[in-house]
mmCIF file of C-alpha atoms in Angstrom:
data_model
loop_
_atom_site.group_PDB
_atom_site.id
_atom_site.type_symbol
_atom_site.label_atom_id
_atom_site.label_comp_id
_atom_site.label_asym_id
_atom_site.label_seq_id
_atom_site.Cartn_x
_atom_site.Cartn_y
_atom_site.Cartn_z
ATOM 1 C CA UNK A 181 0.000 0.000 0.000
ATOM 2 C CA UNK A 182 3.062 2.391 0.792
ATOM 3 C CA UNK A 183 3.826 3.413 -2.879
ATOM 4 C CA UNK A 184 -0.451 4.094 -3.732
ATOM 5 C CA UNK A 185 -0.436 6.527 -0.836
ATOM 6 C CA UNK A 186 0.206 10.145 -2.042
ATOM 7 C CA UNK A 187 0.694 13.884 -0.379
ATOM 8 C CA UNK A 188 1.560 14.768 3.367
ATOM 9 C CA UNK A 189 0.718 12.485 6.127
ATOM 10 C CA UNK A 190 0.635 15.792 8.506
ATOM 11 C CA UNK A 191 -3.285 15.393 8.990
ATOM 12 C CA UNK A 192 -2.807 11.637 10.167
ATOM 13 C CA UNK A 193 -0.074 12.873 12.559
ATOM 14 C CA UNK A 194 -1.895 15.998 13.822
ATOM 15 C CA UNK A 195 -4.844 13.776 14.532
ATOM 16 C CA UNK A 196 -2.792 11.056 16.144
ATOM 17 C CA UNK A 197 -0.793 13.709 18.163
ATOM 18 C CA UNK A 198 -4.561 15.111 19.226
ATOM 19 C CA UNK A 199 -5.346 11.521 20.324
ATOM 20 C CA UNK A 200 -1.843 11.468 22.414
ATOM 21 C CA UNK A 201 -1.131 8.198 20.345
ATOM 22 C CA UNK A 202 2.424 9.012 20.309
ATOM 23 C CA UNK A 203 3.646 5.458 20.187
ATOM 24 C CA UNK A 204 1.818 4.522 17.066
ATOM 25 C CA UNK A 205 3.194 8.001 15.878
ATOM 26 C CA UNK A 206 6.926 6.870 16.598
ATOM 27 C CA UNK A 207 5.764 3.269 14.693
ATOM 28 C CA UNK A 208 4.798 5.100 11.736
ATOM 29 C CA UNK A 209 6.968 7.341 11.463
ATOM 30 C CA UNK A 210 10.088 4.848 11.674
ATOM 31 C CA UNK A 211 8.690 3.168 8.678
ATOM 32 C CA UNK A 212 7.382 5.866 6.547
ATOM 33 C CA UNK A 213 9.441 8.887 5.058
ATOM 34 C CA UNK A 214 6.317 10.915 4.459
ATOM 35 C CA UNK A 215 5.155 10.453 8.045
ATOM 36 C CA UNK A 216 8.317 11.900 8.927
ATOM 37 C CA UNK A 217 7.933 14.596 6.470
ATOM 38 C CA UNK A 218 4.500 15.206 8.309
ATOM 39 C CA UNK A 219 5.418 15.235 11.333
ATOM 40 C CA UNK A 220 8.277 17.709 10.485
ATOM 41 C CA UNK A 221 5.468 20.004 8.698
ATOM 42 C CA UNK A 222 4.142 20.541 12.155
ATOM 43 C CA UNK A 223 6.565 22.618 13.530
ATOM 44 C CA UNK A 224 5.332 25.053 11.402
ATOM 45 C CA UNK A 225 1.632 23.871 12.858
ATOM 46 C CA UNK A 226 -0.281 27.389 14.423
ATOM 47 C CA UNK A 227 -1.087 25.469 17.492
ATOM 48 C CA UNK A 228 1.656 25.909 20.332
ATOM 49 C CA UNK A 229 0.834 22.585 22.103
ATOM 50 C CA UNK A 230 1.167 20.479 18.718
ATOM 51 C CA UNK A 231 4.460 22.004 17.616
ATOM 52 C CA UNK A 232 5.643 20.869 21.453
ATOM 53 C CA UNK A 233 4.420 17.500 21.195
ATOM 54 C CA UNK A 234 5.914 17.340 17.631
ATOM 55 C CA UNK A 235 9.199 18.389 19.010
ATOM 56 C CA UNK A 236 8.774 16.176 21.803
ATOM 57 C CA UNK A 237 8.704 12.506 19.133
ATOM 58 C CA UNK A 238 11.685 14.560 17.260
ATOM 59 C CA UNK A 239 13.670 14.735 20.367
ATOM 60 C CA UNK A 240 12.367 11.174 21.078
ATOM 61 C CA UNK A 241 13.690 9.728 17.344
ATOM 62 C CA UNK A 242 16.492 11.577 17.665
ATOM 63 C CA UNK A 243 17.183 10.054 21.528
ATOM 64 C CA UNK A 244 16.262 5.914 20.288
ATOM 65 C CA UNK A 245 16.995 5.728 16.344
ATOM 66 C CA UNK A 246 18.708 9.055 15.238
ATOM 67 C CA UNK A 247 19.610 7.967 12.207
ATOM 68 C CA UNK A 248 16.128 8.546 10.851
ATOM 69 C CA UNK A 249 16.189 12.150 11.291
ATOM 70 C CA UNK A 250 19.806 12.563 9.951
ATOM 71 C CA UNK A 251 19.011 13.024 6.649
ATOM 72 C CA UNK A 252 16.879 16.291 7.728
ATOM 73 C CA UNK A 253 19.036 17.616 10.150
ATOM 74 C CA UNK A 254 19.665 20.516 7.490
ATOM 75 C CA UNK A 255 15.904 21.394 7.892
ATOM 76 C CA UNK A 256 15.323 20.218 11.543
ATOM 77 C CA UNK A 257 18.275 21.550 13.636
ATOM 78 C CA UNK A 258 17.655 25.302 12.620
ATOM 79 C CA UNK A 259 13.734 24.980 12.970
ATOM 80 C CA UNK A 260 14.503 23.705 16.180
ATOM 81 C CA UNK A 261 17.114 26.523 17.598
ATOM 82 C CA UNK A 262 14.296 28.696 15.792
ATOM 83 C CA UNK A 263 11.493 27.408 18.099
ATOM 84 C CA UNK A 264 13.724 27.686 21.228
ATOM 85 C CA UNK A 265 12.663 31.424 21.067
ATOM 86 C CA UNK A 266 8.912 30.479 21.017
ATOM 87 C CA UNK A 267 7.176 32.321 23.906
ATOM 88 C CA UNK A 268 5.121 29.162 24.377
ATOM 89 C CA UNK A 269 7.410 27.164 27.263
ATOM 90 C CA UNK A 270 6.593 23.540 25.977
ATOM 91 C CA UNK A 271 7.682 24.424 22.610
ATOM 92 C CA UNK A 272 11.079 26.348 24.266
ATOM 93 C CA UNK A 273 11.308 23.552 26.136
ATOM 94 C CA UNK A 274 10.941 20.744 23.726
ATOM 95 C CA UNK A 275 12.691 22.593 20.943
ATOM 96 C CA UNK A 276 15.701 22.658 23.697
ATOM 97 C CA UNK A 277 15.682 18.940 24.196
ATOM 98 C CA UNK A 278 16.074 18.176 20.461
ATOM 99 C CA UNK A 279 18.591 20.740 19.603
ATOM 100 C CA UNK A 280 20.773 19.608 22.207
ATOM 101 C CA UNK A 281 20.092 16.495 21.416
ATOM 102 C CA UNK A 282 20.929 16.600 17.816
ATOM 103 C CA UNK A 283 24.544 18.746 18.367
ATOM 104 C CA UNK A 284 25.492 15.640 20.610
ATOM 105 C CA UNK A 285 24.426 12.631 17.954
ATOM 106 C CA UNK A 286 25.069 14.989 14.869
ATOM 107 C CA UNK A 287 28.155 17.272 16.311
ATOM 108 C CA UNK A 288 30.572 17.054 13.053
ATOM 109 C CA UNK A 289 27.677 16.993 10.533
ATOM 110 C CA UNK A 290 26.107 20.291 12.821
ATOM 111 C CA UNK A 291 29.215 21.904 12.757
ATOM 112 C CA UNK A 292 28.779 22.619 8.980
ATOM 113 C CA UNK A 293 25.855 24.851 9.808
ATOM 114 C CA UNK A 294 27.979 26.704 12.690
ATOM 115 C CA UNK A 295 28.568 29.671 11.024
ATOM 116 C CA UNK A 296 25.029 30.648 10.993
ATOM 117 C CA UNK A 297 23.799 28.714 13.831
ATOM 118 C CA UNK A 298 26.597 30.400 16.631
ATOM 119 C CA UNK A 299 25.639 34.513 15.349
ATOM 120 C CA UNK A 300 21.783 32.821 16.835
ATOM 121 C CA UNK A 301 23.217 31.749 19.943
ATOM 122 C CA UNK A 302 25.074 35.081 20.226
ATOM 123 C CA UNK A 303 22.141 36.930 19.200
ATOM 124 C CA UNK A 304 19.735 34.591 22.497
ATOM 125 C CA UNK A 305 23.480 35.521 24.878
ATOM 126 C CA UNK A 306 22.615 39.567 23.998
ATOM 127 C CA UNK A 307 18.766 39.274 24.071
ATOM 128 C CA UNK A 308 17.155 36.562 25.204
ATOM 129 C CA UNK A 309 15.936 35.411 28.810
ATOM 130 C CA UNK A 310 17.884 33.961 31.343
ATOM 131 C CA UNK A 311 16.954 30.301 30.078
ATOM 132 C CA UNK A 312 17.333 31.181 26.861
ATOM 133 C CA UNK A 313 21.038 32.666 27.538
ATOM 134 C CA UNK A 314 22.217 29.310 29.685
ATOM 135 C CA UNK A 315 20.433 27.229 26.696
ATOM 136 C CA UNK A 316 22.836 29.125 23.982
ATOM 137 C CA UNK A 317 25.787 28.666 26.493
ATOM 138 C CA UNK A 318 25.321 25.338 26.652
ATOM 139 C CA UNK A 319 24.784 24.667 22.595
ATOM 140 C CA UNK A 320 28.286 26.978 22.243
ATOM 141 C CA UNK A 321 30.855 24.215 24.279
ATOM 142 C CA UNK A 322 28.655 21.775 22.848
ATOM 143 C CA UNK A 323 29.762 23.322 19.462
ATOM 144 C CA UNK A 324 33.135 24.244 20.649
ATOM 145 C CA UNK A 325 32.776 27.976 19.170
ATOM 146 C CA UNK A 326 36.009 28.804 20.593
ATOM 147 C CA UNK A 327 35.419 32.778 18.614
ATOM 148 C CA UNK A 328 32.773 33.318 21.661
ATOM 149 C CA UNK A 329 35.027 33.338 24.111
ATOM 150 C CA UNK A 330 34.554 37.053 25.074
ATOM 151 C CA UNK A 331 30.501 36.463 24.798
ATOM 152 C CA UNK A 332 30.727 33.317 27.334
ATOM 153 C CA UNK A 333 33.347 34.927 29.857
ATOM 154 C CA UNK A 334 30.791 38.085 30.244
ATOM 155 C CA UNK A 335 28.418 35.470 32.116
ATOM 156 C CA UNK A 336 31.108 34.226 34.637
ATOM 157 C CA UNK A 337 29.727 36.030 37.588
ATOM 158 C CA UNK A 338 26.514 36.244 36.704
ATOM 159 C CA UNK A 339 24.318 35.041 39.681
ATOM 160 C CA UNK A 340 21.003 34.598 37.663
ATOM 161 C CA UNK A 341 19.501 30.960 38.509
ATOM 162 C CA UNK A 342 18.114 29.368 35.451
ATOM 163 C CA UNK A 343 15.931 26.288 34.942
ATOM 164 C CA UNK A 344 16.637 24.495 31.879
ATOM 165 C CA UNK A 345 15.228 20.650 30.567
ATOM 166 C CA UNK A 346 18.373 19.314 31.154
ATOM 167 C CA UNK A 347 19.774 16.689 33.863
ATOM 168 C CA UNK A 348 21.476 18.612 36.367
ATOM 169 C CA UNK A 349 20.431 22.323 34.580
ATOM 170 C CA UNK A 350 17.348 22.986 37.180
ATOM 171 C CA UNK A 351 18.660 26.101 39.147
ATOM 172 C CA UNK A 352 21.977 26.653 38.017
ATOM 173 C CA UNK A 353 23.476 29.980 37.858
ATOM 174 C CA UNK A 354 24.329 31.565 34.664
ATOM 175 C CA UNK A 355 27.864 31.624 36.062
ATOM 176 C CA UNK A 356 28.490 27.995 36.705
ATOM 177 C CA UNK A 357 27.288 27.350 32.760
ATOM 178 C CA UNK A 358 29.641 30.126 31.460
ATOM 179 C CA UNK A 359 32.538 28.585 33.860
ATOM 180 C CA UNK A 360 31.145 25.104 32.323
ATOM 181 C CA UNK A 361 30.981 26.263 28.825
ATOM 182 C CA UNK A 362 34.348 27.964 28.882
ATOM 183 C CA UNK A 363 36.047 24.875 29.898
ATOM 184 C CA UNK A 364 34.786 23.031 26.644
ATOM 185 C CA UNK A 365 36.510 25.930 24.923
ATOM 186 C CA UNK A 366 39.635 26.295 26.224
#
């Protein structure tokens, strides 16, 4: 039946993701490209609470079989960073998770979209909240942008707890991730 069925499976996925079937989602979408395709189409979905739960399978893919999303890392990894700046903290959350995620499975392959990706992170360091500055800190040792130096070392002292999605990232300063961060770099 797989080569008769034509156009997005998005619907099918938004209705499955409505239904909080997210294991028959995962099923599907490890055998089927265009569920995949579908599911990635949702990020761009106007509801905040499907592009989190959208994110959430992403960061689960990319946790249990990341090969499947490897092939769309070009057009996953900057949607994600993208959504880290969503207002909406599910989708920050969950578009967290998978970034980080991805730089750790996908760090070589990722660093061929540094150049664009580290002026974002420098931009969320300048601009963004709190979580959103110990997020980019993190994602910079994690991409060992060594030319931030001088952005990272301006957060040394800076006693601002944050609460990120990470193990051991719940009420950390700002500080200890710079400290962190610059140690990757050095």
């Amino acid at each position: 039946m797989g080569f008769l069925s034509f156009g997005s499976k998005k619907d099918k996925i938004k209705k499955l993701i409505e239904e909080e079937r997210f294991n028959d989602i995962l099923t599907m979408v490890l055998k089927d490209k265009k569920a995949l395709d579908g599911l990635i189409e949702l990020l761009d979905d106007s509801v905040p609470g499907i592009r989190g739960d959208a994110l959430l399978i992403l960061g689960t893919i990319a946790e249990q079989r990341s090969d499947v999303l490897e092939p769309y890392l070009e057009k996953v990894f900057p949607k994600a960073i993208e959504l880290t700046k969503n207002r909406n903290p599910y989708v920050k959350e969950n578009a967290m998770v998978l970034s980080y995620e991805l730089v750790r499975r996908f760090r070589t392959r990722i660093l061929g979209l540094k150049g664009t990706i580290v002026s974002d992170l420098i931009e969320e360091l300048k601009e963004g909240d709190k979580n959103i500055r110990g997020f980019a800190l993190m994602l910079l040792g994690e991409l060992d942008a060594k030319e931030t130096r001088e952005y990272v070392e301006e957060f040394v002292n800076v006693e601002d707890k944050v609460i990120l999605p990470f193990e051991g990232k719940k009420w950390v300063t700002l500080g200890q991730i710079a400290r962190e961060t610059l140690e990757k770099l050095s």
